[in-house]
């Protein structure tokens, strides 16, 4: 099967910690397109955080106009700057999480951030490199947000997995921050890619798709796609899920990739 699509993670794969493209990556994406492979970006970034990357016009000119955000549960059409939402959690989940006034959390709804406290807003801004001014502190009102695509919990008296047990959502630990992120049940980049390719390109499955990523959140798509590529500095989970781990930079791989001979 010839590869026609390349699903690429963003942070740590295409761009570095300073939100700049790795050397040669933009030209590599251009080379992929010339060979008939359409690059697709799928990232854990929220819409507000993603919109801070306006300086990357050259990179986004080389990928499909529709970018998948929030682990694939949110879709942004770059040309018109419109958001669509594939999966979300109801207010019931947020109310449960915010029941204890000591809980520090930030909810993502309609691409915006709402914090239960100034401390939560500051922690979120530092952890995700989001300008503090872009996070609204809504206090107790945070619990009234009608739905959300993600909630980051920095502090909770009751363990987060216990709080959401039995609810239509799932919690994952974000190791470096000592936090939990709660998302809709069934969230995964593999599932999001399947939905997206079926809706946008009428593709029945992932048999013509290559995936490239570097962390555990990319593991599902690395394992599910026809070809999974872990980048040179990928973590253990991504490396184990991939068909191949690069021993050189991504740009060289993109330049040399042949969609019919992989």
JSON list of C-alpha atoms in Angstrom, two decimals, residues 106-240:
[
{"chain": "A", "resi": 106, "resn": "UNK", "atom": "CA", "xyz": [-7.99, 24.91, 34.32]},
{"chain": "A", "resi": 107, "resn": "UNK", "atom": "CA", "xyz": [-10.75, 23.96, 31.88]},
{"chain": "A", "resi": 108, "resn": "UNK", "atom": "CA", "xyz": [-10.61, 24.27, 28.09]},
{"chain": "A", "resi": 109, "resn": "UNK", "atom": "CA", "xyz": [-13.93, 25.18, 26.46]},
{"chain": "A", "resi": 110, "resn": "UNK", "atom": "CA", "xyz": [-14.47, 26.54, 22.93]},
{"chain": "A", "resi": 111, "resn": "UNK", "atom": "CA", "xyz": [-10.72, 27.00, 22.64]},
{"chain": "A", "resi": 112, "resn": "UNK", "atom": "CA", "xyz": [-10.46, 29.26, 25.71]},
{"chain": "A", "resi": 113, "resn": "UNK", "atom": "CA", "xyz": [-8.98, 28.62, 29.17]},
{"chain": "A", "resi": 114, "resn": "UNK", "atom": "CA", "xyz": [-10.86, 29.10, 32.46]},
{"chain": "A", "resi": 115, "resn": "UNK", "atom": "CA", "xyz": [-9.11, 28.72, 35.82]},
{"chain": "A", "resi": 116, "resn": "UNK", "atom": "CA", "xyz": [-10.57, 28.02, 39.24]},
{"chain": "A", "resi": 117, "resn": "UNK", "atom": "CA", "xyz": [-7.86, 30.15, 40.90]},
{"chain": "A", "resi": 118, "resn": "UNK", "atom": "CA", "xyz": [-5.02, 32.52, 40.14]},
{"chain": "A", "resi": 119, "resn": "UNK", "atom": "CA", "xyz": [-2.62, 29.82, 41.32]},
{"chain": "A", "resi": 120, "resn": "UNK", "atom": "CA", "xyz": [-4.04, 27.31, 38.82]},
{"chain": "A", "resi": 121, "resn": "UNK", "atom": "CA", "xyz": [-3.76, 29.89, 36.05]},
{"chain": "A", "resi": 122, "resn": "UNK", "atom": "CA", "xyz": [-0.12, 30.59, 36.91]},
{"chain": "A", "resi": 123, "resn": "UNK", "atom": "CA", "xyz": [0.75, 26.89, 37.03]},
{"chain": "A", "resi": 124, "resn": "UNK", "atom": "CA", "xyz": [-0.97, 26.26, 33.70]},
{"chain": "A", "resi": 125, "resn": "UNK", "atom": "CA", "xyz": [0.77, 29.21, 32.06]},
{"chain": "A", "resi": 126, "resn": "UNK", "atom": "CA", "xyz": [4.15, 27.94, 33.21]},
{"chain": "A", "resi": 127, "resn": "UNK", "atom": "CA", "xyz": [3.51, 24.28, 32.34]},
{"chain": "A", "resi": 128, "resn": "UNK", "atom": "CA", "xyz": [2.14, 24.90, 28.85]},
{"chain": "A", "resi": 129, "resn": "UNK", "atom": "CA", "xyz": [3.97, 28.11, 27.95]},
{"chain": "A", "resi": 130, "resn": "UNK", "atom": "CA", "xyz": [0.71, 30.03, 27.54]},
{"chain": "A", "resi": 131, "resn": "UNK", "atom": "CA", "xyz": [0.67, 33.78, 28.28]},
{"chain": "A", "resi": 132, "resn": "UNK", "atom": "CA", "xyz": [-0.97, 34.26, 31.67]},
{"chain": "A", "resi": 133, "resn": "UNK", "atom": "CA", "xyz": [-3.28, 36.95, 30.26]},
{"chain": "A", "resi": 134, "resn": "UNK", "atom": "CA", "xyz": [-4.92, 34.32, 28.04]},
{"chain": "A", "resi": 135, "resn": "UNK", "atom": "CA", "xyz": [-6.25, 32.37, 31.03]},
{"chain": "A", "resi": 136, "resn": "UNK", "atom": "CA", "xyz": [-9.39, 33.80, 32.63]},
{"chain": "A", "resi": 137, "resn": "UNK", "atom": "CA", "xyz": [-9.76, 33.25, 36.37]},
{"chain": "A", "resi": 138, "resn": "UNK", "atom": "CA", "xyz": [-13.45, 32.44, 36.88]},
{"chain": "A", "resi": 139, "resn": "UNK", "atom": "CA", "xyz": [-13.26, 31.01, 40.41]},
{"chain": "A", "resi": 140, "resn": "UNK", "atom": "CA", "xyz": [-16.41, 29.14, 41.43]},
{"chain": "A", "resi": 141, "resn": "UNK", "atom": "CA", "xyz": [-17.91, 30.05, 38.06]},
{"chain": "A", "resi": 142, "resn": "UNK", "atom": "CA", "xyz": [-15.53, 27.58, 36.42]},
{"chain": "A", "resi": 143, "resn": "UNK", "atom": "CA", "xyz": [-17.91, 24.79, 37.53]},
{"chain": "A", "resi": 144, "resn": "UNK", "atom": "CA", "xyz": [-20.70, 26.35, 35.43]},
{"chain": "A", "resi": 145, "resn": "UNK", "atom": "CA", "xyz": [-18.92, 25.92, 32.09]},
{"chain": "A", "resi": 146, "resn": "UNK", "atom": "CA", "xyz": [-21.39, 23.79, 30.07]},
{"chain": "A", "resi": 147, "resn": "UNK", "atom": "CA", "xyz": [-18.82, 21.40, 28.57]},
{"chain": "A", "resi": 148, "resn": "UNK", "atom": "CA", "xyz": [-15.10, 21.01, 28.06]},
{"chain": "A", "resi": 149, "resn": "UNK", "atom": "CA", "xyz": [-12.56, 19.27, 25.87]},
{"chain": "A", "resi": 150, "resn": "UNK", "atom": "CA", "xyz": [-9.88, 19.04, 28.58]},
{"chain": "A", "resi": 151, "resn": "UNK", "atom": "CA", "xyz": [-9.37, 19.89, 32.24]},
{"chain": "A", "resi": 152, "resn": "UNK", "atom": "CA", "xyz": [-5.93, 20.07, 33.85]},
{"chain": "A", "resi": 153, "resn": "UNK", "atom": "CA", "xyz": [-5.98, 19.46, 37.62]},
{"chain": "A", "resi": 154, "resn": "UNK", "atom": "CA", "xyz": [-2.90, 20.60, 39.56]},
{"chain": "A", "resi": 155, "resn": "UNK", "atom": "CA", "xyz": [-4.18, 19.93, 43.08]},
{"chain": "A", "resi": 156, "resn": "UNK", "atom": "CA", "xyz": [-7.04, 17.87, 44.50]},
{"chain": "A", "resi": 157, "resn": "UNK", "atom": "CA", "xyz": [-7.72, 16.45, 47.96]},
{"chain": "A", "resi": 158, "resn": "UNK", "atom": "CA", "xyz": [-9.28, 13.32, 46.44]},
{"chain": "A", "resi": 159, "resn": "UNK", "atom": "CA", "xyz": [-7.21, 11.45, 43.81]},
{"chain": "A", "resi": 160, "resn": "UNK", "atom": "CA", "xyz": [-8.44, 12.49, 40.38]},
{"chain": "A", "resi": 161, "resn": "UNK", "atom": "CA", "xyz": [-8.99, 8.91, 39.08]},
{"chain": "A", "resi": 162, "resn": "UNK", "atom": "CA", "xyz": [-11.32, 8.32, 42.05]},
{"chain": "A", "resi": 163, "resn": "UNK", "atom": "CA", "xyz": [-13.21, 11.55, 41.37]},
{"chain": "A", "resi": 164, "resn": "UNK", "atom": "CA", "xyz": [-13.99, 10.64, 37.75]},
{"chain": "A", "resi": 165, "resn": "UNK", "atom": "CA", "xyz": [-14.56, 6.90, 38.26]},
{"chain": "A", "resi": 166, "resn": "UNK", "atom": "CA", "xyz": [-17.80, 5.92, 36.54]},
{"chain": "A", "resi": 167, "resn": "UNK", "atom": "CA", "xyz": [-18.07, 9.17, 34.58]},
{"chain": "A", "resi": 168, "resn": "UNK", "atom": "CA", "xyz": [-17.82, 9.39, 30.80]},
{"chain": "A", "resi": 169, "resn": "UNK", "atom": "CA", "xyz": [-14.21, 10.58, 30.77]},
{"chain": "A", "resi": 170, "resn": "UNK", "atom": "CA", "xyz": [-10.67, 9.41, 31.45]},
{"chain": "A", "resi": 171, "resn": "UNK", "atom": "CA", "xyz": [-7.74, 10.84, 33.40]},
{"chain": "A", "resi": 172, "resn": "UNK", "atom": "CA", "xyz": [-4.06, 10.64, 32.50]},
{"chain": "A", "resi": 173, "resn": "UNK", "atom": "CA", "xyz": [-1.06, 11.75, 34.53]},
{"chain": "A", "resi": 174, "resn": "UNK", "atom": "CA", "xyz": [1.19, 14.47, 33.17]},
{"chain": "A", "resi": 175, "resn": "UNK", "atom": "CA", "xyz": [4.43, 13.40, 34.81]},
{"chain": "A", "resi": 176, "resn": "UNK", "atom": "CA", "xyz": [6.65, 16.51, 34.64]},
{"chain": "A", "resi": 177, "resn": "UNK", "atom": "CA", "xyz": [3.93, 18.72, 36.12]},
{"chain": "A", "resi": 178, "resn": "UNK", "atom": "CA", "xyz": [2.54, 16.36, 38.75]},
{"chain": "A", "resi": 179, "resn": "UNK", "atom": "CA", "xyz": [-0.89, 17.03, 37.27]},
{"chain": "A", "resi": 180, "resn": "UNK", "atom": "CA", "xyz": [-3.77, 15.10, 35.73]},
{"chain": "A", "resi": 181, "resn": "UNK", "atom": "CA", "xyz": [-5.60, 15.85, 32.49]},
{"chain": "A", "resi": 182, "resn": "UNK", "atom": "CA", "xyz": [-9.20, 14.73, 32.12]},
{"chain": "A", "resi": 183, "resn": "UNK", "atom": "CA", "xyz": [-10.54, 14.28, 28.60]},
{"chain": "A", "resi": 184, "resn": "UNK", "atom": "CA", "xyz": [-13.56, 12.60, 26.98]},
{"chain": "A", "resi": 185, "resn": "UNK", "atom": "CA", "xyz": [-13.57, 8.82, 27.16]},
{"chain": "A", "resi": 186, "resn": "UNK", "atom": "CA", "xyz": [-12.10, 7.29, 24.01]},
{"chain": "A", "resi": 187, "resn": "UNK", "atom": "CA", "xyz": [-9.61, 10.11, 23.43]},
{"chain": "A", "resi": 188, "resn": "UNK", "atom": "CA", "xyz": [-6.64, 8.92, 21.37]},
{"chain": "A", "resi": 189, "resn": "UNK", "atom": "CA", "xyz": [-4.78, 10.16, 18.35]},
{"chain": "A", "resi": 190, "resn": "UNK", "atom": "CA", "xyz": [-5.45, 6.87, 16.55]},
{"chain": "A", "resi": 191, "resn": "UNK", "atom": "CA", "xyz": [-9.22, 7.15, 16.98]},
{"chain": "A", "resi": 192, "resn": "UNK", "atom": "CA", "xyz": [-9.16, 10.83, 16.02]},
{"chain": "A", "resi": 193, "resn": "UNK", "atom": "CA", "xyz": [-7.17, 10.09, 12.86]},
{"chain": "A", "resi": 194, "resn": "UNK", "atom": "CA", "xyz": [-9.61, 7.38, 11.79]},
{"chain": "A", "resi": 195, "resn": "UNK", "atom": "CA", "xyz": [-12.56, 9.76, 12.22]},
{"chain": "A", "resi": 196, "resn": "UNK", "atom": "CA", "xyz": [-10.76, 12.58, 10.46]},
{"chain": "A", "resi": 197, "resn": "UNK", "atom": "CA", "xyz": [-9.57, 10.60, 7.44]},
{"chain": "A", "resi": 198, "resn": "UNK", "atom": "CA", "xyz": [-13.02, 9.05, 6.98]},
{"chain": "A", "resi": 199, "resn": "UNK", "atom": "CA", "xyz": [-14.81, 12.39, 7.16]},
{"chain": "A", "resi": 200, "resn": "UNK", "atom": "CA", "xyz": [-12.34, 14.52, 5.19]},
{"chain": "A", "resi": 201, "resn": "UNK", "atom": "CA", "xyz": [-10.90, 12.11, 2.62]},
{"chain": "A", "resi": 202, "resn": "UNK", "atom": "CA", "xyz": [-13.32, 9.15, 2.63]},
{"chain": "A", "resi": 203, "resn": "UNK", "atom": "CA", "xyz": [-10.48, 6.86, 3.73]},
{"chain": "A", "resi": 204, "resn": "UNK", "atom": "CA", "xyz": [-11.81, 3.64, 5.31]},
{"chain": "A", "resi": 205, "resn": "UNK", "atom": "CA", "xyz": [-8.81, 3.07, 7.59]},
{"chain": "A", "resi": 206, "resn": "UNK", "atom": "CA", "xyz": [-5.19, 4.00, 8.34]},
{"chain": "A", "resi": 207, "resn": "UNK", "atom": "CA", "xyz": [-3.61, 1.67, 5.79]},
{"chain": "A", "resi": 208, "resn": "UNK", "atom": "CA", "xyz": [-2.31, 4.56, 3.67]},
{"chain": "A", "resi": 209, "resn": "UNK", "atom": "CA", "xyz": [-1.12, 6.66, 6.62]},
{"chain": "A", "resi": 210, "resn": "UNK", "atom": "CA", "xyz": [2.29, 7.08, 8.22]},
{"chain": "A", "resi": 211, "resn": "UNK", "atom": "CA", "xyz": [2.50, 8.48, 11.77]},
{"chain": "A", "resi": 212, "resn": "UNK", "atom": "CA", "xyz": [5.45, 10.34, 13.31]},
{"chain": "A", "resi": 213, "resn": "UNK", "atom": "CA", "xyz": [5.72, 11.25, 16.99]},
{"chain": "A", "resi": 214, "resn": "UNK", "atom": "CA", "xyz": [7.86, 11.35, 20.10]},
{"chain": "A", "resi": 215, "resn": "UNK", "atom": "CA", "xyz": [5.80, 10.74, 23.27]},
{"chain": "A", "resi": 216, "resn": "UNK", "atom": "CA", "xyz": [3.35, 8.34, 24.89]},
{"chain": "A", "resi": 217, "resn": "UNK", "atom": "CA", "xyz": [0.40, 10.38, 23.62]},
{"chain": "A", "resi": 218, "resn": "UNK", "atom": "CA", "xyz": [1.54, 9.51, 20.08]},
{"chain": "A", "resi": 219, "resn": "UNK", "atom": "CA", "xyz": [1.85, 5.79, 20.78]},
{"chain": "A", "resi": 220, "resn": "UNK", "atom": "CA", "xyz": [-1.69, 4.86, 19.73]},
{"chain": "A", "resi": 221, "resn": "UNK", "atom": "CA", "xyz": [-1.32, 6.34, 16.24]},
{"chain": "A", "resi": 222, "resn": "UNK", "atom": "CA", "xyz": [2.23, 5.02, 15.84]},
{"chain": "A", "resi": 223, "resn": "UNK", "atom": "CA", "xyz": [0.92, 1.51, 16.48]},
{"chain": "A", "resi": 224, "resn": "UNK", "atom": "CA", "xyz": [-2.29, 1.85, 14.44]},
{"chain": "A", "resi": 225, "resn": "UNK", "atom": "CA", "xyz": [-0.96, 3.41, 11.23]},
{"chain": "A", "resi": 226, "resn": "UNK", "atom": "CA", "xyz": [0.58, 1.46, 8.37]},
{"chain": "A", "resi": 227, "resn": "UNK", "atom": "CA", "xyz": [3.97, 2.86, 9.34]},
{"chain": "A", "resi": 228, "resn": "UNK", "atom": "CA", "xyz": [4.89, 4.31, 12.73]},
{"chain": "A", "resi": 229, "resn": "UNK", "atom": "CA", "xyz": [8.05, 6.41, 13.09]},
{"chain": "A", "resi": 230, "resn": "UNK", "atom": "CA", "xyz": [9.44, 7.48, 16.47]},
{"chain": "A", "resi": 231, "resn": "UNK", "atom": "CA", "xyz": [11.78, 10.45, 16.35]},
{"chain": "A", "resi": 232, "resn": "UNK", "atom": "CA", "xyz": [15.39, 10.26, 17.49]},
{"chain": "A", "resi": 233, "resn": "UNK", "atom": "CA", "xyz": [14.66, 11.46, 21.04]},
{"chain": "A", "resi": 234, "resn": "UNK", "atom": "CA", "xyz": [11.27, 9.71, 21.45]},
{"chain": "A", "resi": 235, "resn": "UNK", "atom": "CA", "xyz": [10.31, 8.35, 24.84]},
{"chain": "A", "resi": 236, "resn": "UNK", "atom": "CA", "xyz": [10.04, 4.66, 25.69]},
{"chain": "A", "resi": 237, "resn": "UNK", "atom": "CA", "xyz": [6.31, 4.34, 24.99]},
{"chain": "A", "resi": 238, "resn": "UNK", "atom": "CA", "xyz": [6.52, 5.97, 21.55]},
{"chain": "A", "resi": 239, "resn": "UNK", "atom": "CA", "xyz": [9.61, 3.97, 20.62]},
{"chain": "A", "resi": 240, "resn": "UNK", "atom": "CA", "xyz": [7.96, 0.68, 21.63]}
]
